[in-house]
């Protein structure tokens, strides 16, 4: 399977703290994407980082990519209760191939 | 922005019946759509790639006769779970691409009794 791995599987933090999630993948990629999923809902695209980029920011999100280690991290700063969700990384390896990680369930305690 | 809708959002059916799930791209055309399956607390697994006007491409281990896909127009793809059984109970999600970004539908929860 080319599915990526994410850690931690679950993360519980206090509101205001930062949350860091890590993702590892197995093959060469075109880009690495992060998605968010609220319970029982579809996925929402958060951010995309291309294989030639090392870091990207979007609001309170910061994504890093290390292609030599085949890993990426998502940092959410100043977390809010509304950030509670599952977060998935997805590695795009070709025109149509998008492989999802196992996901991190984030709980932000008010 | 681009939106993908799915219908129905939740369906309960008896074992042995067939269920059709629709995936529509709103305000944009999608020559290719993707169908995923997600079990509780697990990640998404790609089932098949739906191509407008041609046959779908199925991932290894996915039965094409069990999961019928039709992509008859540039805005609609359908997934039919034929002769559904309890083990087919899952969350089915479709997506379409806009540039490199996947736009996901809200998902369809299928419960087979």
mmCIF file of C-alpha atoms in Angstrom:
data_model
loop_
_atom_site.group_PDB
_atom_site.id
_atom_site.type_symbol
_atom_site.label_atom_id
_atom_site.label_comp_id
_atom_site.label_asym_id
_atom_site.label_seq_id
_atom_site.Cartn_x
_atom_site.Cartn_y
_atom_site.Cartn_z
ATOM 1 C CA UNK A 1 0.000 0.000 0.000
ATOM 2 C CA UNK A 2 1.190 3.494 -0.727
ATOM 3 C CA UNK A 3 -0.922 4.958 2.028
ATOM 4 C CA UNK A 4 0.969 7.336 4.248
ATOM 5 C CA UNK A 5 1.291 7.203 7.967
ATOM 6 C CA UNK A 6 0.427 10.000 10.330
ATOM 7 C CA UNK A 7 1.318 10.574 13.911
ATOM 8 C CA UNK A 8 0.054 11.018 16.394
ATOM 9 C CA UNK A 9 -3.157 9.118 15.731
ATOM 10 C CA UNK A 10 -4.874 11.285 18.302
ATOM 11 C CA UNK A 11 -3.934 14.585 19.865
ATOM 12 C CA UNK A 12 -5.657 16.460 22.663
ATOM 13 C CA UNK A 13 -4.609 20.003 23.560
ATOM 14 C CA UNK A 14 -5.896 23.069 25.359
ATOM 15 C CA UNK A 15 -7.287 25.980 23.422
ATOM 16 C CA UNK A 16 -4.534 28.418 22.551
ATOM 17 C CA UNK A 17 -1.825 25.786 22.312
ATOM 18 C CA UNK A 18 -0.173 24.768 19.072
ATOM 19 C CA UNK A 19 -0.882 21.424 17.439
ATOM 20 C CA UNK A 20 1.663 19.589 15.322
ATOM 21 C CA UNK A 21 0.829 16.608 13.138
ATOM 22 C CA UNK A 22 3.307 14.609 11.131
ATOM 23 C CA UNK A 23 2.916 12.643 7.938
ATOM 24 C CA UNK A 24 5.220 10.221 6.179
ATOM 25 C CA UNK A 25 4.790 8.813 2.693
ATOM 26 C CA UNK A 26 6.473 6.165 0.625
ATOM 27 C CA UNK A 27 7.010 7.313 -2.944
ATOM 28 C CA UNK A 28 8.087 10.381 -4.880
ATOM 29 C CA UNK A 29 5.378 13.004 -4.995
ATOM 30 C CA UNK A 30 4.197 15.922 -7.090
ATOM 31 C CA UNK A 31 2.703 17.636 -4.078
ATOM 32 C CA UNK A 32 1.515 16.987 -0.553
ATOM 33 C CA UNK A 33 -1.876 18.177 0.589
ATOM 34 C CA UNK A 34 -3.580 18.484 3.946
ATOM 35 C CA UNK A 35 -7.297 18.046 4.452
ATOM 36 C CA UNK A 36 -9.620 18.415 7.390
ATOM 37 C CA UNK A 37 -12.662 16.295 8.108
ATOM 38 C CA UNK A 38 -15.299 16.958 10.696
ATOM 39 C CA UNK A 39 -16.987 13.856 12.039
ATOM 40 C CA UNK A 40 -19.205 12.224 9.438
ATOM 41 C CA UNK A 41 -18.556 14.901 6.848
ATOM 42 C CA UNK A 42 -16.621 15.330 3.650
ATOM 43 C CA UNK A 43 -13.067 16.592 3.454
ATOM 44 C CA UNK A 44 -12.067 20.210 3.196
ATOM 45 C CA UNK A 45 -8.827 21.163 1.494
ATOM 46 C CA UNK A 46 -6.521 23.167 3.735
ATOM 47 C CA UNK A 47 -3.214 23.641 2.004
ATOM 48 C CA UNK A 48 -1.020 22.245 -0.773
ATOM 49 C CA UNK A 49 2.759 22.226 -0.813
ATOM 50 C CA UNK A 50 4.630 21.314 -3.973
ATOM 51 C CA UNK A 51 7.582 18.965 -4.033
ATOM 52 C CA UNK A 52 9.996 21.819 -4.677
ATOM 53 C CA UNK A 53 8.721 23.822 -1.715
ATOM 54 C CA UNK A 54 9.911 23.391 1.851
ATOM 55 C CA UNK A 55 7.499 25.507 3.836
ATOM 56 C CA UNK A 56 4.170 27.169 3.303
ATOM 57 C CA UNK A 57 1.864 29.284 5.434
ATOM 58 C CA UNK A 58 -1.841 29.935 5.330
ATOM 59 C CA UNK A 59 -3.343 31.857 8.217
ATOM 60 C CA UNK A 60 -2.717 29.829 11.372
ATOM 61 C CA UNK A 61 -1.460 26.873 9.345
ATOM 62 C CA UNK A 62 2.164 26.132 8.626
ATOM 63 C CA UNK A 63 3.197 23.176 6.532
ATOM 64 C CA UNK A 64 6.698 21.863 6.015
ATOM 65 C CA UNK A 65 7.898 19.286 3.525
ATOM 66 C CA UNK A 66 11.110 17.276 3.621
ATOM 67 C CA UNK A 67 11.309 15.209 0.458
ATOM 68 C CA UNK A 68 14.576 13.592 1.529
ATOM 69 C CA UNK A 69 12.810 12.117 4.546
ATOM 70 C CA UNK A 70 9.491 11.749 2.714
ATOM 71 C CA UNK A 71 7.740 13.571 5.505
ATOM 72 C CA UNK A 72 5.575 16.593 6.117
ATOM 73 C CA UNK A 73 4.212 18.358 9.157
ATOM 74 C CA UNK A 74 1.176 20.511 9.773
ATOM 75 C CA UNK A 75 1.289 23.069 12.546
ATOM 76 C CA UNK A 76 -1.849 24.796 13.743
ATOM 77 C CA UNK A 77 -1.016 27.768 15.925
ATOM 78 C CA UNK A 78 -3.195 29.267 18.628
ATOM 79 C CA UNK A 79 -5.685 26.423 18.365
ATOM 80 C CA UNK A 80 -9.397 26.944 18.845
ATOM 81 C CA UNK A 81 -12.153 24.576 19.872
ATOM 82 C CA UNK A 82 -13.471 24.823 16.306
ATOM 83 C CA UNK A 83 -10.233 23.233 15.063
ATOM 84 C CA UNK A 84 -11.386 19.927 16.547
ATOM 85 C CA UNK A 85 -11.494 17.507 13.594
ATOM 86 C CA UNK A 86 -9.532 14.797 11.855
ATOM 87 C CA UNK A 87 -6.642 15.923 9.711
ATOM 88 C CA UNK A 88 -5.342 13.920 6.768
ATOM 89 C CA UNK A 89 -2.301 14.347 4.612
ATOM 90 C CA UNK A 90 -2.543 13.221 1.005
ATOM 91 C CA UNK A 91 0.352 12.609 -1.327
ATOM 92 C CA UNK A 92 -0.240 13.203 -5.020
ATOM 93 C CA UNK A 93 2.046 11.022 -7.070
ATOM 94 C CA UNK A 94 0.679 11.454 -10.543
ATOM 95 C CA UNK A 95 -2.137 13.028 -12.490
ATOM 96 C CA UNK A 96 -4.786 11.083 -10.678
ATOM 97 C CA UNK A 97 -3.184 9.346 -7.727
ATOM 98 C CA UNK A 98 -3.887 10.851 -4.325
ATOM 99 C CA UNK A 99 -2.919 8.665 -1.399
ATOM 100 C CA UNK A 100 -4.228 9.544 2.041
ATOM 101 C CA UNK A 101 -2.520 9.139 5.364
ATOM 102 C CA UNK A 102 -4.152 7.437 8.296
ATOM 103 C CA UNK A 103 -5.214 10.710 9.870
ATOM 104 C CA UNK A 104 -4.796 12.496 13.173
ATOM 105 C CA UNK A 105 -7.810 13.136 15.376
ATOM 106 C CA UNK A 106 -7.324 16.507 17.002
ATOM 107 C CA UNK A 107 -9.350 17.564 20.027
ATOM 108 C CA UNK A 108 -9.021 21.125 21.248
ATOM 109 C CA UNK A 109 -10.360 21.563 24.750
ATOM 110 C CA UNK A 110 -11.960 24.948 25.440
ATOM 111 C CA UNK B 1 -15.833 28.361 -5.058
ATOM 112 C CA UNK B 2 -16.147 24.930 -6.613
ATOM 113 C CA UNK B 3 -18.601 22.656 -4.852
ATOM 114 C CA UNK B 4 -19.287 18.959 -5.132
ATOM 115 C CA UNK B 5 -22.582 17.600 -3.891
ATOM 116 C CA UNK B 6 -23.665 14.060 -3.114
ATOM 117 C CA UNK B 7 -27.069 12.510 -2.838
ATOM 118 C CA UNK B 8 -28.314 10.940 -0.702
ATOM 119 C CA UNK B 9 -26.413 11.927 2.399
ATOM 120 C CA UNK B 10 -27.552 8.844 4.283
ATOM 121 C CA UNK B 11 -29.222 5.686 3.112
ATOM 122 C CA UNK B 12 -30.350 2.572 4.972
ATOM 123 C CA UNK B 13 -31.205 -0.449 2.900
ATOM 124 C CA UNK B 14 -31.932 -4.124 3.236
ATOM 125 C CA UNK B 15 -29.349 -6.708 2.361
ATOM 126 C CA UNK B 16 -29.581 -7.710 -1.290
ATOM 127 C CA UNK B 17 -30.862 -4.419 -2.616
ATOM 128 C CA UNK B 18 -28.944 -1.984 -4.799
ATOM 129 C CA UNK B 19 -28.195 1.591 -3.878
ATOM 130 C CA UNK B 20 -27.261 4.440 -6.201
ATOM 131 C CA UNK B 21 -25.196 7.373 -5.004
ATOM 132 C CA UNK B 22 -24.914 10.528 -7.072
ATOM 133 C CA UNK B 23 -21.972 12.886 -7.197
ATOM 134 C CA UNK B 24 -22.388 16.243 -8.891
ATOM 135 C CA UNK B 25 -19.948 19.021 -9.607
ATOM 136 C CA UNK B 26 -21.681 22.368 -9.226
ATOM 137 C CA UNK B 27 -20.565 25.329 -11.329
ATOM 138 C CA UNK B 28 -17.728 23.419 -12.952
ATOM 139 C CA UNK B 29 -17.214 20.488 -15.229
ATOM 140 C CA UNK B 30 -15.334 17.408 -14.150
ATOM 141 C CA UNK B 31 -14.143 14.949 -16.751
ATOM 142 C CA UNK B 32 -12.742 12.846 -13.957
ATOM 143 C CA UNK B 33 -14.239 12.103 -10.569
ATOM 144 C CA UNK B 34 -13.005 9.861 -7.809
ATOM 145 C CA UNK B 35 -14.853 7.539 -5.476
ATOM 146 C CA UNK B 36 -13.514 6.778 -2.018
ATOM 147 C CA UNK B 37 -14.618 4.578 0.798
ATOM 148 C CA UNK B 38 -13.992 5.325 4.449
ATOM 149 C CA UNK B 39 -14.558 3.026 7.401
ATOM 150 C CA UNK B 40 -15.071 4.527 10.870
ATOM 151 C CA UNK B 41 -11.975 6.228 12.213
ATOM 152 C CA UNK B 42 -9.968 5.182 9.191
ATOM 153 C CA UNK B 43 -8.542 6.925 6.195
ATOM 154 C CA UNK B 44 -9.985 7.228 2.727
ATOM 155 C CA UNK B 45 -9.340 4.425 0.303
ATOM 156 C CA UNK B 46 -9.632 5.142 -3.391
ATOM 157 C CA UNK B 47 -12.084 2.754 -5.004
ATOM 158 C CA UNK B 48 -12.176 3.932 -8.582
ATOM 159 C CA UNK B 49 -11.599 6.765 -10.975
ATOM 160 C CA UNK B 50 -14.663 7.755 -12.947
ATOM 161 C CA UNK B 51 -14.069 9.035 -16.477
ATOM 162 C CA UNK B 52 -16.727 10.914 -18.423
ATOM 163 C CA UNK B 53 -17.767 8.991 -21.484
ATOM 164 C CA UNK B 54 -15.598 5.972 -20.812
ATOM 165 C CA UNK B 55 -15.175 3.107 -18.402
ATOM 166 C CA UNK B 56 -14.124 3.688 -14.849
ATOM 167 C CA UNK B 57 -10.722 2.592 -13.613
ATOM 168 C CA UNK B 58 -10.952 0.431 -10.517
ATOM 169 C CA UNK B 59 -8.323 0.019 -7.840
ATOM 170 C CA UNK B 60 -6.990 -3.406 -7.062
ATOM 171 C CA UNK B 61 -9.367 -5.427 -4.957
ATOM 172 C CA UNK B 62 -12.472 -3.427 -5.860
ATOM 173 C CA UNK B 63 -15.095 -5.478 -7.664
ATOM 174 C CA UNK B 64 -16.291 -3.615 -10.742
ATOM 175 C CA UNK B 65 -19.451 -5.707 -10.953
ATOM 176 C CA UNK B 66 -20.236 -4.890 -7.354
ATOM 177 C CA UNK B 67 -19.598 -1.176 -7.549
ATOM 178 C CA UNK B 68 -20.961 0.099 -10.839
ATOM 179 C CA UNK B 69 -19.798 3.528 -11.876
ATOM 180 C CA UNK B 70 -21.371 5.657 -14.565
ATOM 181 C CA UNK B 71 -20.072 9.068 -15.602
ATOM 182 C CA UNK B 72 -22.624 10.072 -18.181
ATOM 183 C CA UNK B 73 -22.074 13.816 -18.131
ATOM 184 C CA UNK B 74 -19.413 16.331 -17.215
ATOM 185 C CA UNK B 75 -21.172 17.126 -13.941
ATOM 186 C CA UNK B 76 -22.508 13.782 -12.762
ATOM 187 C CA UNK B 77 -21.006 10.488 -11.720
ATOM 188 C CA UNK B 78 -22.973 7.728 -10.059
ATOM 189 C CA UNK B 79 -21.874 4.805 -7.922
ATOM 190 C CA UNK B 80 -24.264 1.895 -7.608
ATOM 191 C CA UNK B 81 -23.624 -0.639 -4.886
ATOM 192 C CA UNK B 82 -25.272 -3.755 -6.226
ATOM 193 C CA UNK B 83 -26.702 -6.494 -4.017
ATOM 194 C CA UNK B 84 -25.513 -4.666 -0.937
ATOM 195 C CA UNK B 85 -24.473 -6.609 2.135
ATOM 196 C CA UNK B 86 -23.759 -5.448 5.688
ATOM 197 C CA UNK B 87 -20.024 -5.420 4.997
ATOM 198 C CA UNK B 88 -20.668 -2.746 2.358
ATOM 199 C CA UNK B 89 -21.812 -0.399 5.109
ATOM 200 C CA UNK B 90 -19.440 2.511 4.960
ATOM 201 C CA UNK B 91 -19.010 6.181 4.196
ATOM 202 C CA UNK B 92 -18.666 6.815 0.476
ATOM 203 C CA UNK B 93 -17.108 10.069 -0.672
ATOM 204 C CA UNK B 94 -16.590 11.416 -4.166
ATOM 205 C CA UNK B 95 -14.272 14.143 -5.331
ATOM 206 C CA UNK B 96 -13.396 16.137 -8.414
ATOM 207 C CA UNK B 97 -10.197 17.991 -9.190
ATOM 208 C CA UNK B 98 -9.821 21.703 -9.715
ATOM 209 C CA UNK B 99 -6.215 22.266 -10.723
ATOM 210 C CA UNK B 100 -4.325 20.081 -8.230
ATOM 211 C CA UNK B 101 -6.847 20.422 -5.445
ATOM 212 C CA UNK B 102 -9.466 17.799 -4.766
ATOM 213 C CA UNK B 103 -12.921 19.085 -3.952
ATOM 214 C CA UNK B 104 -14.791 16.527 -1.923
ATOM 215 C CA UNK B 105 -18.459 15.891 -1.653
ATOM 216 C CA UNK B 106 -20.044 15.739 1.802
ATOM 217 C CA UNK B 107 -20.182 11.962 1.689
ATOM 218 C CA UNK B 108 -22.922 9.349 1.753
ATOM 219 C CA UNK B 109 -23.341 7.084 4.717
ATOM 220 C CA UNK B 110 -24.591 3.660 3.658
ATOM 221 C CA UNK B 111 -26.008 1.300 6.244
ATOM 222 C CA UNK B 112 -26.987 -2.158 5.036
ATOM 223 C CA UNK B 113 -29.188 -4.108 7.399
#
